[in-house]
Short mmCIF file of C-alpha atoms in Angstrom, two decimals:
data_model
loop_
_atom_site.label_atom_id
_atom_site.label_comp_id
_atom_site.label_asym_id
_atom_site.label_seq_id
_atom_site.Cartn_x
_atom_site.Cartn_y
_atom_site.Cartn_z
CA UNK S 953 -51.03 65.07 159.23
CA UNK S 954 -53.28 67.99 158.44
CA UNK S 955 -54.21 70.44 161.13
CA UNK S 956 -57.87 69.52 160.66
CA UNK S 957 -57.11 66.06 162.00
CA UNK S 958 -56.20 67.48 165.41
CA UNK S 959 -58.74 67.34 168.20
CA UNK S 960 -60.59 70.48 169.16
CA UNK S 961 -61.31 71.20 172.84
CA UNK S 962 -64.82 69.79 172.46
CA UNK S 963 -63.51 66.61 170.84
CA UNK S 964 -60.89 66.28 173.55
CA UNK S 965 -63.56 66.45 176.23
CA UNK S 966 -65.69 63.93 174.31
CA UNK S 967 -62.75 61.55 174.16
CA UNK S 968 -62.12 62.06 177.84
CA UNK S 969 -65.73 61.40 178.83
CA UNK S 970 -66.72 58.68 176.36
CA UNK S 971 -63.73 56.84 174.96
CA UNK S 972 -61.52 56.88 178.03
CA UNK S 973 -64.33 56.20 180.48
CA UNK S 974 -66.15 53.44 178.56
CA UNK S 975 -63.82 51.73 176.13
CA UNK S 976 -60.50 51.97 177.94
CA UNK S 977 -59.31 51.19 181.46
CA UNK S 978 -59.81 54.00 183.98
CA UNK S 979 -57.20 56.69 183.43
CA UNK S 980 -56.74 60.23 184.66
CA UNK S 981 -56.39 61.92 181.28
CA UNK S 982 -57.16 65.60 181.35
CA UNK S 983 -58.31 67.75 178.47
CA UNK S 984 -54.98 69.59 178.59
CA UNK S 985 -53.13 66.29 178.10
CA UNK S 986 -55.15 65.49 174.99
CA UNK S 987 -54.73 68.99 173.58
CA UNK S 988 -50.99 68.88 174.12
CA UNK S 989 -50.78 65.47 172.40
CA UNK S 990 -52.99 65.68 169.29
CA UNK S 991 -51.57 62.52 167.71
CA UNK S 992 -52.41 60.52 170.80
CA UNK S 993 -55.94 61.97 170.70
CA UNK S 994 -56.32 60.83 167.09
CA UNK S 995 -55.05 57.37 168.07
CA UNK S 996 -57.72 57.14 170.77
CA UNK S 997 -60.41 58.12 168.29
CA UNK S 998 -59.17 55.54 165.78
CA UNK S 999 -59.11 52.79 168.42
CA UNK S 1000 -62.61 53.67 169.58
CA UNK S 1001 -63.94 52.99 166.08
CA UNK S 1002 -62.63 49.42 166.21
CA UNK S 1003 -63.50 48.54 169.82
CA UNK S 1004 -66.66 48.06 171.81
CA UNK S 1005 -67.33 49.12 175.40
CA UNK S 1006 -65.77 45.90 176.76
CA UNK S 1007 -62.44 46.66 175.08
CA UNK S 1008 -62.69 43.90 172.43
CA UNK S 1009 -62.43 44.49 168.74
CA UNK S 1010 -65.74 44.55 166.87
CA UNK S 1011 -64.98 41.24 165.11
CA UNK S 1012 -64.06 39.46 168.34
CA UNK S 1013 -67.08 40.94 170.08
CA UNK S 1014 -69.36 39.57 167.33
CA UNK S 1015 -67.76 36.14 167.53
CA UNK S 1016 -68.02 36.22 171.32
CA UNK S 1017 -71.73 37.10 171.15
CA UNK S 1018 -72.37 34.17 168.78
CA UNK S 1019 -70.40 31.83 171.02
CA UNK S 1020 -72.40 32.91 174.07
CA UNK S 1021 -75.63 32.35 172.13
CA UNK S 1022 -74.63 28.81 171.29
CA UNK S 1023 -73.53 28.20 174.86
CA UNK S 1024 -76.91 29.37 176.15
CA UNK S 1025 -78.72 27.01 173.74
CA UNK S 1026 -76.59 24.05 174.79
CA UNK S 1027 -77.00 25.04 178.42
CA UNK S 1028 -80.79 25.17 178.04
CA UNK S 1029 -80.87 21.72 176.43
CA UNK S 1030 -78.60 20.31 179.10
CA UNK S 1031 -80.66 21.83 181.92
CA UNK S 1032 -83.84 20.27 180.53
CA UNK S 1033 -82.27 16.85 180.41
CA UNK S 1034 -80.70 17.33 183.83
CA UNK S 1035 -84.00 18.39 185.40
CA UNK S 1036 -85.88 15.44 183.92
CA UNK S 1037 -83.20 13.07 185.06
CA UNK S 1038 -83.22 14.39 188.62
CA UNK S 1039 -87.01 14.36 188.81
CA UNK S 1040 -87.12 10.77 187.56
CA UNK S 1041 -84.41 9.80 190.03
CA UNK S 1042 -86.39 11.36 192.88
CA UNK S 1043 -89.55 9.52 191.76
CA UNK S 1044 -87.67 6.24 191.56
CA UNK S 1045 -86.23 6.77 195.02
CA UNK S 1046 -89.68 7.56 196.40
CA UNK S 1047 -91.15 4.51 194.68
CA UNK S 1048 -88.37 2.30 196.04
CA UNK S 1049 -88.95 3.56 199.58
CA UNK S 1050 -92.68 2.94 199.28
CA UNK S 1051 -92.13 -0.61 198.02
CA UNK S 1052 -89.87 -1.31 200.98
CA UNK S 1053 -92.34 0.08 203.52
CA UNK S 1054 -95.44 -1.79 202.17
CA UNK S 1055 -96.16 -5.52 201.95
CA UNK S 1056 -96.07 -5.96 198.18
CA UNK S 1057 -95.51 -9.19 196.34
CA UNK S 1058 -92.57 -9.67 194.10
CA UNK S 1059 -94.89 -9.53 191.10
CA UNK S 1060 -96.16 -6.13 192.22
CA UNK S 1061 -92.59 -4.86 192.72
CA UNK S 1062 -91.67 -6.00 189.14
CA UNK S 1063 -94.73 -4.23 187.56
CA UNK S 1064 -92.87 -1.48 185.68
CA UNK S 1065 -95.56 -1.14 183.01
CA UNK S 1066 -97.92 0.57 185.39
CA UNK S 1067 -95.11 2.72 186.72
CA UNK S 1068 -94.14 3.77 183.19
CA UNK S 1069 -97.71 4.76 182.42
CA UNK S 1070 -97.82 6.98 185.51
CA UNK S 1071 -94.31 8.32 185.01
CA UNK S 1072 -95.35 11.26 182.81
CA UNK S 1073 -98.06 12.35 185.22
CA UNK S 1074 -95.71 11.99 188.19
CA UNK S 1075 -93.00 13.99 186.42
CA UNK S 1076 -95.44 16.76 185.54
CA UNK S 1077 -96.73 16.85 189.12
CA UNK S 1078 -93.21 16.92 190.53
CA UNK S 1079 -92.17 19.72 188.18
CA UNK S 1080 -95.29 21.68 189.10
CA UNK S 1081 -94.47 21.40 192.80
CA UNK S 1082 -90.89 22.54 192.20
CA UNK S 1083 -92.08 25.46 190.07
CA UNK S 1084 -94.49 26.50 192.83
CA UNK S 1085 -91.70 26.20 195.38
CA UNK S 1086 -89.46 28.41 193.24
CA UNK S 1087 -92.31 30.90 192.81
CA UNK S 1088 -92.94 31.11 196.55
CA UNK S 1089 -89.22 31.56 197.15
CA UNK S 1090 -89.16 34.42 194.66
CA UNK S 1091 -92.46 35.89 195.83
CA UNK S 1092 -93.45 34.69 199.32
CA UNK S 1093 -96.85 36.36 198.94
CA UNK S 1094 -97.77 33.83 196.24
CA UNK S 1095 -97.95 31.02 198.80
CA UNK S 1096 -101.59 31.86 199.55
CA UNK S 1097 -102.63 32.05 195.87
CA UNK S 1098 -104.63 29.40 194.07
CA UNK S 1099 -103.00 26.87 191.79
CA UNK S 1100 -104.42 28.60 188.72
CA UNK S 1101 -102.91 31.96 189.77
CA UNK S 1102 -99.67 30.27 190.70
CA UNK S 1103 -99.52 28.58 187.30
CA UNK S 1104 -100.06 31.95 185.60
CA UNK S 1105 -97.28 33.51 187.66
CA UNK S 1106 -94.96 30.57 186.94
CA UNK S 1107 -95.65 31.01 183.23
CA UNK S 1108 -94.29 34.59 183.48
CA UNK S 1109 -91.63 33.82 186.07
CA UNK S 1110 -88.90 33.27 183.50
CA UNK S 1111 -89.63 36.63 181.88
CA UNK S 1112 -89.68 38.33 185.28
CA UNK S 1113 -86.32 36.78 186.22
CA UNK S 1114 -84.80 37.85 182.91
CA UNK S 1115 -86.02 41.40 183.51
CA UNK S 1116 -84.64 41.45 187.05
CA UNK S 1117 -81.34 40.06 185.82
CA UNK S 1118 -81.18 42.80 183.21
CA UNK S 1119 -81.95 45.39 185.87
CA UNK S 1120 -79.13 44.03 188.02
CA UNK S 1121 -76.77 44.12 185.05
CA UNK S 1122 -77.82 47.68 184.23
CA UNK S 1123 -77.28 48.64 187.86
CA UNK S 1124 -73.81 47.06 187.79
CA UNK S 1125 -72.95 48.92 184.59
CA UNK S 1126 -74.24 52.16 186.06
CA UNK S 1127 -72.26 51.52 189.21
CA UNK S 1128 -69.14 50.90 187.12
CA UNK S 1129 -69.69 54.15 185.25
CA UNK S 1130 -70.26 55.95 188.53
CA UNK S 1131 -67.03 54.49 189.93
CA UNK S 1132 -65.10 55.64 186.87
CA UNK S 1133 -66.70 59.07 187.13
CA UNK S 1134 -65.92 59.14 190.84
CA UNK S 1135 -62.28 58.31 190.17
CA UNK S 1136 -62.08 61.06 187.59
CA UNK S 1137 -63.74 63.57 189.90
CA UNK S 1138 -61.51 62.48 192.77
CA UNK S 1139 -58.44 63.04 190.60
CA UNK S 1140 -59.80 66.42 189.48
CA UNK S 1141 -60.67 67.43 193.03
CA UNK S 1142 -57.20 66.37 194.20
CA UNK S 1143 -55.56 68.50 191.53
CA UNK S 1144 -57.80 71.47 192.33
CA UNK S 1145 -57.10 71.00 196.03
CA UNK S 1146 -53.35 70.96 195.40
CA UNK S 1147 -53.62 74.13 193.33
CA UNK S 1148 -55.70 75.77 196.06
CA UNK S 1149 -53.18 74.74 198.71
CA UNK S 1150 -50.31 76.14 196.61
CA UNK S 1151 -52.22 79.38 196.09
CA UNK S 1152 -53.04 79.60 199.79
CA UNK S 1153 -49.41 78.98 200.70
CA UNK S 1154 -48.28 81.72 198.30
CA UNK S 1155 -50.85 84.15 199.69
CA UNK S 1156 -49.78 83.37 203.24
CA UNK S 1157 -46.12 83.90 202.38
CA UNK S 1158 -46.82 87.23 200.65
CA UNK S 1159 -49.06 88.39 203.48
CA UNK S 1160 -46.49 87.31 206.05
CA UNK S 1161 -43.69 89.15 204.23
CA UNK S 1162 -45.76 92.32 203.94
CA UNK S 1163 -46.86 92.10 207.55
CA UNK S 1164 -43.32 91.34 208.73
CA UNK S 1165 -41.94 94.32 206.80
CA UNK S 1166 -44.54 96.64 208.30
CA UNK S 1167 -43.92 95.19 211.75
CA UNK S 1168 -40.17 95.67 211.40
CA UNK S 1169 -40.71 99.28 210.35
CA UNK S 1170 -42.95 99.95 213.35
CA UNK S 1171 -40.47 98.26 215.70
CA UNK S 1172 -37.58 100.31 214.28
CA UNK S 1173 -39.57 103.51 214.68
CA UNK S 1174 -40.48 102.55 218.24
CA UNK S 1175 -36.85 101.78 219.11
CA UNK S 1176 -35.72 105.05 217.55
CA UNK S 1177 -38.23 107.06 219.61
CA UNK S 1178 -37.31 105.10 222.73
CA UNK S 1179 -33.60 105.74 222.13
CA UNK S 1180 -34.24 109.47 221.63
CA UNK S 1181 -36.26 109.54 224.84
CA UNK S 1182 -33.44 107.83 226.73
CA UNK S 1183 -30.88 110.31 225.34
CA UNK S 1184 -33.07 113.23 226.43
CA UNK S 1185 -33.50 111.66 229.82
CA UNK S 1186 -29.73 111.25 230.21
CA UNK S 1187 -29.20 114.87 229.16
CA UNK S 1188 -31.74 116.00 231.73
CA UNK S 1189 -30.00 113.99 234.41
CA UNK S 1190 -26.64 115.49 233.35
CA UNK S 1191 -28.03 119.01 233.49
CA UNK S 1192 -29.60 118.30 236.84
CA UNK S 1193 -26.29 117.05 238.21
CA UNK S 1194 -24.49 120.10 236.83
CA UNK S 1195 -27.10 122.47 238.28
CA UNK S 1196 -26.78 120.76 241.66
CA UNK S 1197 -22.97 120.79 241.54
CA UNK S 1198 -22.21 124.34 240.32
CA UNK S 1199 -23.72 127.48 241.84
CA UNK S 1200 -24.11 130.77 239.98
CA UNK S 1201 -20.91 132.15 241.58
CA UNK S 1202 -18.90 129.11 240.50
CA UNK S 1203 -20.22 129.38 236.99
CA UNK S 1204 -19.22 133.06 236.82
CA UNK S 1205 -15.72 132.29 238.09
CA UNK S 1206 -15.35 129.48 235.56
CA UNK S 1207 -16.46 131.87 232.82
CA UNK S 1208 -13.80 134.39 233.78
CA UNK S 1209 -11.14 131.69 233.91
CA UNK S 1210 -12.22 130.43 230.51
CA UNK S 1211 -12.08 133.93 229.04
CA UNK S 1212 -8.55 134.42 230.39
CA UNK S 1213 -7.42 131.05 229.07
CA UNK S 1214 -8.90 131.78 225.70
CA UNK S 1215 -7.12 135.17 225.66
CA UNK S 1216 -3.83 133.51 226.60
CA UNK S 1217 -4.32 130.94 223.88
CA UNK S 1218 -4.95 133.68 221.38
CA UNK S 1219 -1.74 135.47 222.37
CA UNK S 1220 0.22 132.22 222.20
CA UNK S 1221 -1.13 131.51 218.74
CA UNK S 1222 -0.07 135.00 217.65
CA UNK S 1223 3.42 134.37 219.03
CA UNK S 1224 3.50 131.05 217.25
CA UNK S 1225 2.56 132.70 213.97
CA UNK S 1226 5.34 135.28 214.44
CA UNK S 1227 7.79 132.53 215.31
CA UNK S 1228 6.71 130.57 212.22
CA UNK S 1229 7.35 133.62 210.09
CA UNK S 1230 10.77 134.13 211.71
CA UNK S 1231 11.55 130.45 211.12
CA UNK S 1232 10.63 130.79 207.51
CA UNK S 1233 12.83 133.90 207.24
CA UNK S 1234 15.85 132.45 209.05
CA UNK S 1235 15.55 128.89 207.81
CA UNK S 1236 18.88 129.12 206.07
CA UNK S 1237 20.65 129.98 209.35
CA UNK S 1238 22.51 127.31 211.27
CA UNK S 1239 22.77 127.54 215.06
CA UNK S 1240 20.43 130.50 215.11
CA UNK S 1241 17.86 128.39 213.36
CA UNK S 1242 18.16 125.64 216.00
CA UNK S 1243 17.66 128.24 218.73
CA UNK S 1244 14.56 129.51 217.02
CA UNK S 1245 13.26 125.98 216.62
CA UNK S 1246 13.63 125.32 220.30
CA UNK S 1247 11.88 128.59 221.10
CA UNK S 1248 9.07 127.70 218.72
CA UNK S 1249 8.78 124.26 220.30
CA UNK S 1250 8.54 125.75 223.77
CA UNK S 1251 5.87 128.17 222.63
CA UNK S 1252 3.91 125.40 220.95
CA UNK S 1253 4.14 123.19 224.04
CA UNK S 1254 2.93 126.04 226.24
CA UNK S 1255 0.02 126.65 223.87
CA UNK S 1256 -0.95 122.97 223.89
CA UNK S 1257 -0.86 122.91 227.70
CA UNK S 1258 -3.12 125.90 227.95
CA UNK S 1259 -5.50 124.51 225.33
CA UNK S 1260 -5.67 121.25 227.27
CA UNK S 1261 -6.41 123.12 230.49
CA UNK S 1262 -9.18 125.01 228.72
CA UNK S 1263 -10.71 121.79 227.35
CA UNK S 1264 -10.64 120.21 230.79
CA UNK S 1265 -12.23 123.32 232.23
CA UNK S 1266 -14.96 123.24 229.61
CA UNK S 1267 -15.62 119.58 230.36
CA UNK S 1268 -15.93 120.25 234.06
CA UNK S 1269 -18.14 123.26 233.39
CA UNK S 1270 -20.52 121.46 231.07
#
């Protein structure tokens, strides 16, 4: 199929609004669906050329119209005969009732010639009364009109009823079109509403994530500042306790002790270095080496003890 056979956006919309809404059952076809399925769009256009608005093929629609025309003709003929028959039956019933209520001879009751002569006039009068009754039912204001005006209105009553029937049919067709349009708009509005809800949900999620991230950052900064403030407060309390515990004289004594311990540690480290050098020199010796090792161990132990004492002193001082 050539590319020119595909439906353009305008043709797709025309199919959607005309073909799908008038000649096919109500369906929620969107323009995007028709554009994405060009062969289906061409099929719809082809079908629309062979179908009328009722969904029948053109040939069947023509045959149906002819059949309805013949039915209306037969119906009209039958209604005429039926009306005359019922009117005559009513007249005969009325005549029978009158003959039973009055003192007529049997010869008078069997005088059908006179009754036949009056039958046409009676039928016309009965039909006129029924037509006037129908007119007054259709237009109650006509009850006060003269017989001449009523007869004129009855003469046009059939045309008026046909016009009103056509108006009702047009109103029904318009209502049907409006219902189809309403269904289409409802489907469109539902789709738009779903898209709006999805967009709103996405915006809310993004806004919530951004807001939550900013809130977490502010909370972390607040906790960090609060922690720093608590550390400073603890340090102040520690310094206050130390200032209340140690006087200036005690601090001076502790300083002197610390200086002496540091000097002793320095001397011990020097001795250890000398001993390490001696150990390195006399490593090849036997018993002498063991003696030097023991001496080095004692010196190292003494140094560790003094270092520990200095650390404990520093802890107590600070």
